[in-house]
Coordinates of C-alpha atoms in Angstrom, one line a residue:
M204 CA 102.6 80.0 100.6
N205 CA 100.1 79.7 103.5
A206 CA 102.6 78.4 105.5
Y207 CA 105.2 81.6 105.1
K208 CA 101.6 84.1 105.4
D209 CA 102.3 87.2 107.2
I210 CA 105.8 86.7 107.6
P211 CA 108.3 89.8 107.5
N212 CA 110.3 89.8 104.4
L213 CA 109.0 86.3 102.6
G214 CA 107.5 87.5 99.3
K215 CA 106.5 84.9 96.5
T216 CA 110.1 84.4 95.2
L217 CA 111.8 84.3 98.5
I218 CA 108.9 81.7 99.4
N219 CA 109.0 79.9 96.2
K220 CA 112.8 79.1 96.6
L221 CA 112.3 78.2 100.2
Q222 CA 110.0 75.5 98.9
E223 CA 112.4 74.4 96.2
A224 CA 114.9 73.9 99.3
E225 CA 112.8 71.4 101.2
I226 CA 111.8 74.4 103.7
E227 CA 107.8 74.6 103.7
N228 CA 107.0 76.5 106.7
I229 CA 108.2 79.3 109.4
E230 CA 108.8 76.6 112.0
Q231 CA 111.2 74.4 110.1
L232 CA 113.1 77.8 108.7
R233 CA 113.6 78.8 112.7
M234 CA 114.8 75.3 113.3
I235 CA 117.0 75.3 110.7
G236 CA 118.1 79.1 111.3
S237 CA 119.0 81.7 108.5
E238 CA 122.4 80.5 107.8
K239 CA 121.6 76.5 107.1
A240 CA 118.7 78.1 105.3
F241 CA 120.8 80.8 103.0
L242 CA 122.9 77.9 102.3
R243 CA 120.7 75.5 100.6
L244 CA 119.3 78.7 98.9
K245 CA 122.3 79.5 97.7
T246 CA 123.1 75.7 96.1
I247 CA 119.5 75.7 94.3
D248 CA 120.6 79.6 93.1
P249 CA 124.0 80.8 93.0
D250 CA 122.9 84.1 92.7
A251 CA 121.6 84.0 95.9
C252 CA 122.8 87.2 97.6
I253 CA 123.3 89.2 101.1
N254 CA 119.8 90.6 101.0
M255 CA 118.0 87.6 101.2
L256 CA 120.5 86.6 103.8
Y257 CA 119.3 89.6 105.4
A258 CA 115.4 89.2 104.6
L259 CA 116.0 85.1 106.4
D260 CA 117.7 86.3 109.0
G261 CA 115.1 89.2 109.7
A262 CA 112.0 86.5 109.1
V263 CA 113.4 84.3 111.6
Q264 CA 113.5 86.8 114.0
G265 CA 109.8 87.9 113.1
I266 CA 111.4 91.4 112.1
R267 CA 111.8 93.4 108.8
W268 CA 115.4 92.8 107.3
H269 CA 116.2 96.7 108.4
Q270 CA 115.8 96.0 111.7
L271 CA 118.6 94.0 112.7
S272 CA 121.1 94.9 114.7
K273 CA 124.3 96.5 113.1
E274 CA 126.0 93.6 115.2
R275 CA 123.7 91.1 113.7
K276 CA 124.3 92.5 110.2
E277 CA 128.1 92.2 110.7
E278 CA 128.0 88.3 111.5
L279 CA 125.4 87.6 108.7
K280 CA 128.0 89.6 106.4
F281 CA 131.3 87.8 107.3
Y282 CA 129.3 84.6 106.7
F283 CA 128.2 85.3 103.5
Q284 CA 131.9 86.4 102.5
Q285 CA 133.2 83.4 103.8
L286 CA 130.8 81.9 101.4
T287 CA 131.7 83.5 98.5
L288 CA 135.4 83.0 99.3
T289 CA 134.8 79.2 99.6
N290 CA 133.3 78.9 96.1

């Protein structure tokens, strides 16, 4: 849990899921990127939602997910919808 200390948007539950997906720290999360990390989480948690994707992207950027730009939220929403269509 300390590997994610003071990272915005990452609570205990999401950190546990990241670790279950073998993403052990913020550096790995940044290298993988929010979309690929979310895809890993989706394989272990089929109920992973768009807000989780927003949270991951905010964590990668070091900001609260509420501060993501409108354009970035739209990109992430499109990505999420594409995943939903393929499942």
